[in-house]
PDB file of C-alpha atoms in Angstrom:
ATOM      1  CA  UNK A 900       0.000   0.000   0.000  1.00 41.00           C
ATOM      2  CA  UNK A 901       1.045   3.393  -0.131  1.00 43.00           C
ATOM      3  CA  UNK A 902       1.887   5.852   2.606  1.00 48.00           C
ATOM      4  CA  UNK A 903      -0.949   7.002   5.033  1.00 48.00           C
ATOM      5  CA  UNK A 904       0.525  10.259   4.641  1.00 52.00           C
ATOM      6  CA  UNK A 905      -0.758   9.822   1.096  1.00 52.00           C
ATOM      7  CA  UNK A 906      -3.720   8.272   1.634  1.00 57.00           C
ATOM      8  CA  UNK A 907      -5.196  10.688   3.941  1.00 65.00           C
ATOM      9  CA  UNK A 908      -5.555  13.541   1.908  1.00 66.00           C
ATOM     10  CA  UNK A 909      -7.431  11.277  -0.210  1.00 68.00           C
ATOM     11  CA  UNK A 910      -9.901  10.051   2.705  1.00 68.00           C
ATOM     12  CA  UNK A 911     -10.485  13.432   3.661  1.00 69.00           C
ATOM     13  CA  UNK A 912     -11.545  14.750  -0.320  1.00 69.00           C
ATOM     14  CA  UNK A 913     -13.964  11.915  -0.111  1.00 69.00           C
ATOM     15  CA  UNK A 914     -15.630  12.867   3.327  1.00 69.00           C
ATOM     16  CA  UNK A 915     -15.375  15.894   3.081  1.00 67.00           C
ATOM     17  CA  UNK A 916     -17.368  15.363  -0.678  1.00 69.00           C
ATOM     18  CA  UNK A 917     -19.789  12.687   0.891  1.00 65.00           C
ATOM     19  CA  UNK A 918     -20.830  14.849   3.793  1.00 61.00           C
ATOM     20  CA  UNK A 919     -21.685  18.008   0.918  1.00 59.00           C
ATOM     21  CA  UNK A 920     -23.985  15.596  -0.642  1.00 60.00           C
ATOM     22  CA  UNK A 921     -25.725  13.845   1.805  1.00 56.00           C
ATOM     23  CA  UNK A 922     -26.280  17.538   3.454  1.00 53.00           C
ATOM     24  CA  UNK A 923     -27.694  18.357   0.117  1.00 53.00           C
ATOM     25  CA  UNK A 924     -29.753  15.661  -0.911  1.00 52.00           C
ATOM     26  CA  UNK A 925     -31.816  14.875   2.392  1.00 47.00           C
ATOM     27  CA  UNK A 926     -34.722  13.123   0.390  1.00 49.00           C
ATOM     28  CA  UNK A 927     -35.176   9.571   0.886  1.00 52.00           C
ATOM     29  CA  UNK A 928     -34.768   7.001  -2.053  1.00 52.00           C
ATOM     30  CA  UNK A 929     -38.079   5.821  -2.272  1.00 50.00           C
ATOM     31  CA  UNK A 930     -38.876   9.668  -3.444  1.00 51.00           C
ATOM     32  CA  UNK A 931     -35.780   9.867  -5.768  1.00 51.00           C
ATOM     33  CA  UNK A 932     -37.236   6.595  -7.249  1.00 52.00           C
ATOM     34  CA  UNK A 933     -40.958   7.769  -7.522  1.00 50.00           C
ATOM     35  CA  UNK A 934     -40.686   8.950 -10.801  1.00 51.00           C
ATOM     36  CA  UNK A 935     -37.936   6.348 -12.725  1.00 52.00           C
ATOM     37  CA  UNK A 936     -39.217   4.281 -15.516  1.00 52.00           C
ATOM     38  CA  UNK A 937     -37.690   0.823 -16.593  1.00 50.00           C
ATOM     39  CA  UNK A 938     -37.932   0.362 -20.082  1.00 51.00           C
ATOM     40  CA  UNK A 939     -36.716  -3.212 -20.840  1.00 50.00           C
ATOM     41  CA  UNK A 940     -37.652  -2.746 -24.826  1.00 51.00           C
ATOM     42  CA  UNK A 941     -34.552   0.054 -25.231  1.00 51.00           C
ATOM     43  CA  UNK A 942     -31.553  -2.106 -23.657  1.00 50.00           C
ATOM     44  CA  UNK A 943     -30.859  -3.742 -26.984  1.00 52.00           C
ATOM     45  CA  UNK A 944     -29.964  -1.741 -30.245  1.00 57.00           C
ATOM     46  CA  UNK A 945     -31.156  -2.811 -33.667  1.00 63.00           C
ATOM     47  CA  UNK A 946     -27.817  -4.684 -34.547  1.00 69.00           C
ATOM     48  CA  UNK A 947     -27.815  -6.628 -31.664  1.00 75.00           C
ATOM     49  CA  UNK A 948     -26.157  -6.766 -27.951  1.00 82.00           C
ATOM     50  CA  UNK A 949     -22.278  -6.381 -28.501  1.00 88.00           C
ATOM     51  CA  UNK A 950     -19.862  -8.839 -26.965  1.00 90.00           C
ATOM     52  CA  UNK A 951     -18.000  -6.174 -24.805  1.00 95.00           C
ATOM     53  CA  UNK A 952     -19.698  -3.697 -23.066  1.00 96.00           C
ATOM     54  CA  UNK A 953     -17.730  -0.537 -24.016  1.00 97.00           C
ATOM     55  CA  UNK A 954     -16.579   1.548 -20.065  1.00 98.00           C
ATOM     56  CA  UNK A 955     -15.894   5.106 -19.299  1.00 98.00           C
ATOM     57  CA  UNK A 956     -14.905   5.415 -15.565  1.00 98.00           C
ATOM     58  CA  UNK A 957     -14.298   8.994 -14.729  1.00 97.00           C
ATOM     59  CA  UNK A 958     -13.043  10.996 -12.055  1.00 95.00           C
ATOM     60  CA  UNK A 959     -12.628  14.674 -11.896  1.00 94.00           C
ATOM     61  CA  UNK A 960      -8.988  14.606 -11.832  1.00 91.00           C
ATOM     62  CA  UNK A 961      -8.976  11.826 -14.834  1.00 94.00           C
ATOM     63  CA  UNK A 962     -10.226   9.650 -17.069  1.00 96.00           C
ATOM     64  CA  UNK A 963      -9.292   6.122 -15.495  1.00 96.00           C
ATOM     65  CA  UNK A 964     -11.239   4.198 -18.457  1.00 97.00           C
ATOM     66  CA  UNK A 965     -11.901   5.750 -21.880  1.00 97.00           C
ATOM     67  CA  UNK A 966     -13.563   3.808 -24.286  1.00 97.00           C
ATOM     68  CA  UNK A 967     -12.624   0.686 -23.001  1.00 97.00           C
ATOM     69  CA  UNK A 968     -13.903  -2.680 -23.753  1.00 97.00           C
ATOM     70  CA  UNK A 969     -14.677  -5.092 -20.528  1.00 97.00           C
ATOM     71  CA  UNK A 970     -16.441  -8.227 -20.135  1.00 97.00           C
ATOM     72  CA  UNK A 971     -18.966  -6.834 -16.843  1.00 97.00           C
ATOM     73  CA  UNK A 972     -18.670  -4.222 -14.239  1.00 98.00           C
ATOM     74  CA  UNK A 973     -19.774  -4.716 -10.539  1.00 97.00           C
ATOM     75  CA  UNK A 974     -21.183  -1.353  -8.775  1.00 97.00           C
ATOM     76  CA  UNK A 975     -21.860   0.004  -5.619  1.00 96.00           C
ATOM     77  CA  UNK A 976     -25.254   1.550  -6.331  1.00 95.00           C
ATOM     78  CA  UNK A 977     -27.242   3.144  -3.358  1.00 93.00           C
ATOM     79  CA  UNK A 978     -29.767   0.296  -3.974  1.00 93.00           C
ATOM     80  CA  UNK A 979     -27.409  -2.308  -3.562  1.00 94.00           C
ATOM     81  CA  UNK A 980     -24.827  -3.868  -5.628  1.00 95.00           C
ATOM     82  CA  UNK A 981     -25.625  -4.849  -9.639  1.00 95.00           C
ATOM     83  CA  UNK A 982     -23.428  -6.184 -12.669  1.00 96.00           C
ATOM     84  CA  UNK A 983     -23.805  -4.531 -15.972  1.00 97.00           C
ATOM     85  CA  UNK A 984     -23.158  -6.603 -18.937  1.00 96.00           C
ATOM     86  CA  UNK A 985     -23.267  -6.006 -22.675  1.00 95.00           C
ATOM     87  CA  UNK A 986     -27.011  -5.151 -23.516  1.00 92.00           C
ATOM     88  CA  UNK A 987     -27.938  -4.324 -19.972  1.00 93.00           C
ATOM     89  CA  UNK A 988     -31.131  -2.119 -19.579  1.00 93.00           C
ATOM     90  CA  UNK A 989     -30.706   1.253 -19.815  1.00 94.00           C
ATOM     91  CA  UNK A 990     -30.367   2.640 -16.326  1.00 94.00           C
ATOM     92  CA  UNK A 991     -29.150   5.558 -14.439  1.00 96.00           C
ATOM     93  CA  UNK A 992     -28.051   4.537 -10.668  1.00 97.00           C
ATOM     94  CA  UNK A 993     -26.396   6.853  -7.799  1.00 96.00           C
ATOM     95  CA  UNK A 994     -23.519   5.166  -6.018  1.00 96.00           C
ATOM     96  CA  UNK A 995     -22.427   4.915  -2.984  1.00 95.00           C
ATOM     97  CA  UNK A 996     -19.401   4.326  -1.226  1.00 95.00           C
ATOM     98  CA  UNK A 997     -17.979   0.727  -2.018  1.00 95.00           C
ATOM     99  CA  UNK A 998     -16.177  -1.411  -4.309  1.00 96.00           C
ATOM    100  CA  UNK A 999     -16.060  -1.040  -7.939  1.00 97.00           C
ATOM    101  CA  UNK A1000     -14.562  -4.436 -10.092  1.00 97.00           C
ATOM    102  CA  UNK A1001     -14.107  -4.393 -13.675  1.00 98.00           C
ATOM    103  CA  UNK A1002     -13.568  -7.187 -15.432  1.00 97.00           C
ATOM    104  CA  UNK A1003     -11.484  -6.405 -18.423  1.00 96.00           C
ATOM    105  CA  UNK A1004     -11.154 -10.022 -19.480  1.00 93.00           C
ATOM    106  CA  UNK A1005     -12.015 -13.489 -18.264  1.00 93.00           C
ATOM    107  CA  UNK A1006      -8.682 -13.539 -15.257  1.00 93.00           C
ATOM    108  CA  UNK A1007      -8.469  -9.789 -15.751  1.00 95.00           C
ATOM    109  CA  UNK A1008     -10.097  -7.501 -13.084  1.00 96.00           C
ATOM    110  CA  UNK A1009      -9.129  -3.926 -11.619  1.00 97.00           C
ATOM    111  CA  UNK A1010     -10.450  -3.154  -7.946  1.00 97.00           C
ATOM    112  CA  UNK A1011     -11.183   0.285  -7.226  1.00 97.00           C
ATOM    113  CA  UNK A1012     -12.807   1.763  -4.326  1.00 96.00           C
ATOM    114  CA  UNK A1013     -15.138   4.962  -5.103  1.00 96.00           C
ATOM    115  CA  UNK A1014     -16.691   7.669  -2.778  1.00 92.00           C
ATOM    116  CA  UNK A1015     -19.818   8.350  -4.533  1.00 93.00           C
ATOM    117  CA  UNK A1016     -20.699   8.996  -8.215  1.00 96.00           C
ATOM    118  CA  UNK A1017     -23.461   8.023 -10.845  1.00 97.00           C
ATOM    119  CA  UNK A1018     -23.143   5.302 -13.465  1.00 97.00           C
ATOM    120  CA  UNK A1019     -25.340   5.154 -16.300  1.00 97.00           C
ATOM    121  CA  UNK A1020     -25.911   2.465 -18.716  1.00 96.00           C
ATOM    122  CA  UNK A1021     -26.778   3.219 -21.961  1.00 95.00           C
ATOM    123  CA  UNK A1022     -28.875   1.311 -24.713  1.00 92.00           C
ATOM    124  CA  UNK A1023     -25.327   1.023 -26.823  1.00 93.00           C
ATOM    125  CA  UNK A1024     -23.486  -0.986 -24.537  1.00 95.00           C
ATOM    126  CA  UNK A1025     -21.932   1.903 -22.796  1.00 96.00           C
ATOM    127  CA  UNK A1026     -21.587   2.410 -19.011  1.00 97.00           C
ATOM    128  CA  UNK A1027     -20.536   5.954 -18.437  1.00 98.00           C
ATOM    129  CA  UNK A1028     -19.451   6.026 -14.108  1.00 98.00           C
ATOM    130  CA  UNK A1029     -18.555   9.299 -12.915  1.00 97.00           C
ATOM    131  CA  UNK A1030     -17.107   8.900  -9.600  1.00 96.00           C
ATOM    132  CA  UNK A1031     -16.907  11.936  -6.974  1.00 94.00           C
ATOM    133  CA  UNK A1032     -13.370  10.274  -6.241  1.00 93.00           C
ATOM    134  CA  UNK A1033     -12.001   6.509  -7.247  1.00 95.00           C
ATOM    135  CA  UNK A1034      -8.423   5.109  -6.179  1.00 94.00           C
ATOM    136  CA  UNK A1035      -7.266   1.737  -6.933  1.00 95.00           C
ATOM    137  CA  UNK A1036      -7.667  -0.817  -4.033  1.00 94.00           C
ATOM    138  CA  UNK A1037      -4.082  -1.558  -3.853  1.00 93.00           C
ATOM    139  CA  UNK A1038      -3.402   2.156  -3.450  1.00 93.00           C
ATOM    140  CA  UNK A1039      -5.245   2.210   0.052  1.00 93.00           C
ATOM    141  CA  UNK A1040      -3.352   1.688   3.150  1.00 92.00           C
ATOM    142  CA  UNK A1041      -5.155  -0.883   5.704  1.00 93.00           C
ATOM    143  CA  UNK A1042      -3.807   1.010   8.787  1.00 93.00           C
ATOM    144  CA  UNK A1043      -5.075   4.523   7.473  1.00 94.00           C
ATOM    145  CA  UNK A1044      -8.443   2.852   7.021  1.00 94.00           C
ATOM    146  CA  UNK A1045      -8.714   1.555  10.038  1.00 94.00           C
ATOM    147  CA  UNK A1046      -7.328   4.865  12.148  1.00 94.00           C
ATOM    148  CA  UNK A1047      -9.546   6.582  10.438  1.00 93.00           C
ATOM    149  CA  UNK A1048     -12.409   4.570  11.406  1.00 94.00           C
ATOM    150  CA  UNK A1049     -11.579   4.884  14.606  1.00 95.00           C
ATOM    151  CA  UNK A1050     -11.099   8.665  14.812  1.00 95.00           C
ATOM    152  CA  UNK A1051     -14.273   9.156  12.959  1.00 93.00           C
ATOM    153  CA  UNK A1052     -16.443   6.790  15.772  1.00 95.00           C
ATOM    154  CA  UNK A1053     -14.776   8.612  18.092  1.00 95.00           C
ATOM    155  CA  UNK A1054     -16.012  11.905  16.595  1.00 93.00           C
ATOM    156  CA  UNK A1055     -19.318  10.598  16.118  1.00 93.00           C
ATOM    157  CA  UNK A1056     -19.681   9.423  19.606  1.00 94.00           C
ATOM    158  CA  UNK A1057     -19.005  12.773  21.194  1.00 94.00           C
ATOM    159  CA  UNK A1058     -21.187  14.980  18.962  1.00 92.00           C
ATOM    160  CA  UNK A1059     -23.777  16.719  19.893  1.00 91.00           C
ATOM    161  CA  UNK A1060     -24.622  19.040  17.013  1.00 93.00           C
ATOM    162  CA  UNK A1061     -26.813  17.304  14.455  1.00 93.00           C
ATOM    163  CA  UNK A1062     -24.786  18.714  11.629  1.00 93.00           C
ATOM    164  CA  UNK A1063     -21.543  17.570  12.999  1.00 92.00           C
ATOM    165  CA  UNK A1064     -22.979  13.852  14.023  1.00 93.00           C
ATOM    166  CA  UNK A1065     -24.335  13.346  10.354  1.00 93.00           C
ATOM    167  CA  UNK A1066     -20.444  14.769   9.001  1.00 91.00           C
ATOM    168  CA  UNK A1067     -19.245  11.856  11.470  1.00 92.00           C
ATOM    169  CA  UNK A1068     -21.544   9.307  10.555  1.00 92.00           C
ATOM    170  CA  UNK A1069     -20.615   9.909   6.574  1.00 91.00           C
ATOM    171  CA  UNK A1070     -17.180   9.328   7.627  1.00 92.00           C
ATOM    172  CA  UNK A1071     -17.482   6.008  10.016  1.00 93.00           C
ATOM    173  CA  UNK A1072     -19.879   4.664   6.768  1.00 92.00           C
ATOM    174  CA  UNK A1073     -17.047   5.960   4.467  1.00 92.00           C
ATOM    175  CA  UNK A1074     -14.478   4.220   6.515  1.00 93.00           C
ATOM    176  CA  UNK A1075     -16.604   1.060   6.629  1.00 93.00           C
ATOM    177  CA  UNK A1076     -16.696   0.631   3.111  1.00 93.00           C
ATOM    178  CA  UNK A1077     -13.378   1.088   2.770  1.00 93.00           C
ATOM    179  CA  UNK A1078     -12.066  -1.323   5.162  1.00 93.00           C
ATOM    180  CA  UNK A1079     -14.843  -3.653   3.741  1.00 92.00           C
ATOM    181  CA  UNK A1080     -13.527  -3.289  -0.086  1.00 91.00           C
ATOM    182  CA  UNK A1081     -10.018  -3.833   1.420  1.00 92.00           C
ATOM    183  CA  UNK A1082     -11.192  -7.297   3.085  1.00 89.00           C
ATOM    184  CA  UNK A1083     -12.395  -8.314  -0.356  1.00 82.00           C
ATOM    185  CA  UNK A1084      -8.526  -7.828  -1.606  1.00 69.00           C
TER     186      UNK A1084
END
């Protein structure tokens, strides 16, 4: 792994991210959800369903995956985890934090671990995720993770503002997932 002193400026991008938009967005899924439509009729085009399903994984500092062909991609969606395949409906999910696998080829797949984001799969076989923040899983350090987690229960545990105690609980969830996507190594 790489130096906490690395890895914690990264940590605190994505809390300090995840606590923004869970502050923001204080509607519950079910009402998010109310309006989506699932159109099983669009998922495959005309020609056919493609072999590889064609990824763009984004981050705002880079483009991790452009235009590349994988086999399937496992995501973290805030409904729970889903694989998205070559001719998968077309779908639009928010993400939260968690692992991310892509599987480039059968023997081939990259780990990352991602804050937040939205993927959306497209009719064509594309799967456009745009991550709030996405490191490899190799790249995070296990001892970081975990004293982190334990700073940010601390935190949480003497808070009394209601603010402050939702910041803390984004971070001990944060921290969580994190340690959880590093047990999955």
């Amino acid at each position: 792994g790489i130096p906490s002193k690395l890895t914690e400026p990264i940590v605190q991008k994505m809390l300090a991210r995840a606590a923004a938009r869970t502050l923001r967005s204080a509607r519950p899924a079910a009402a998010r959800l109310a309006g989506a439509r699932w159109m099983a009729d669009d998922a495959a085009p005309a020609g056919g369903i493609p072999s590889k399903l064609t990824l763009n994984l984004l981050a705002p500092h880079e483009a991790i995956f452009h235009k590349q062909e994988v086999d399937m991609v496992i995501i973290p969606g805030a409904a729970g985890m889903f694989g998205v395949l070559p001719g998968h409906v077309p779908t639009i999910s928010e993400l939260k934090p968690g692992l991310l696998e892509v599987t480039v080829a059968p023997g081939d797949t990259q780990k990352f671990f991602i804050s937040s984001g939205f993927a959306f799969a497209h009719a064509n076989s594309t799967l456009d995720i745009c991550a709030v923040e996405a490191v490899k899983l190799e790249d995070l350090d296990q001892s970081a993770v975990e004293s982190g987690k334990a700073q940010a229960e601390k935190e949480l545990a003497s808070q009394t503002d209601e603010v402050e105690k939702a910041k803390a609980q984004i971070a001990v969830d944060t921290y969580t997932a994190m340690a959880e996507a590093l047990s999955m190594k």
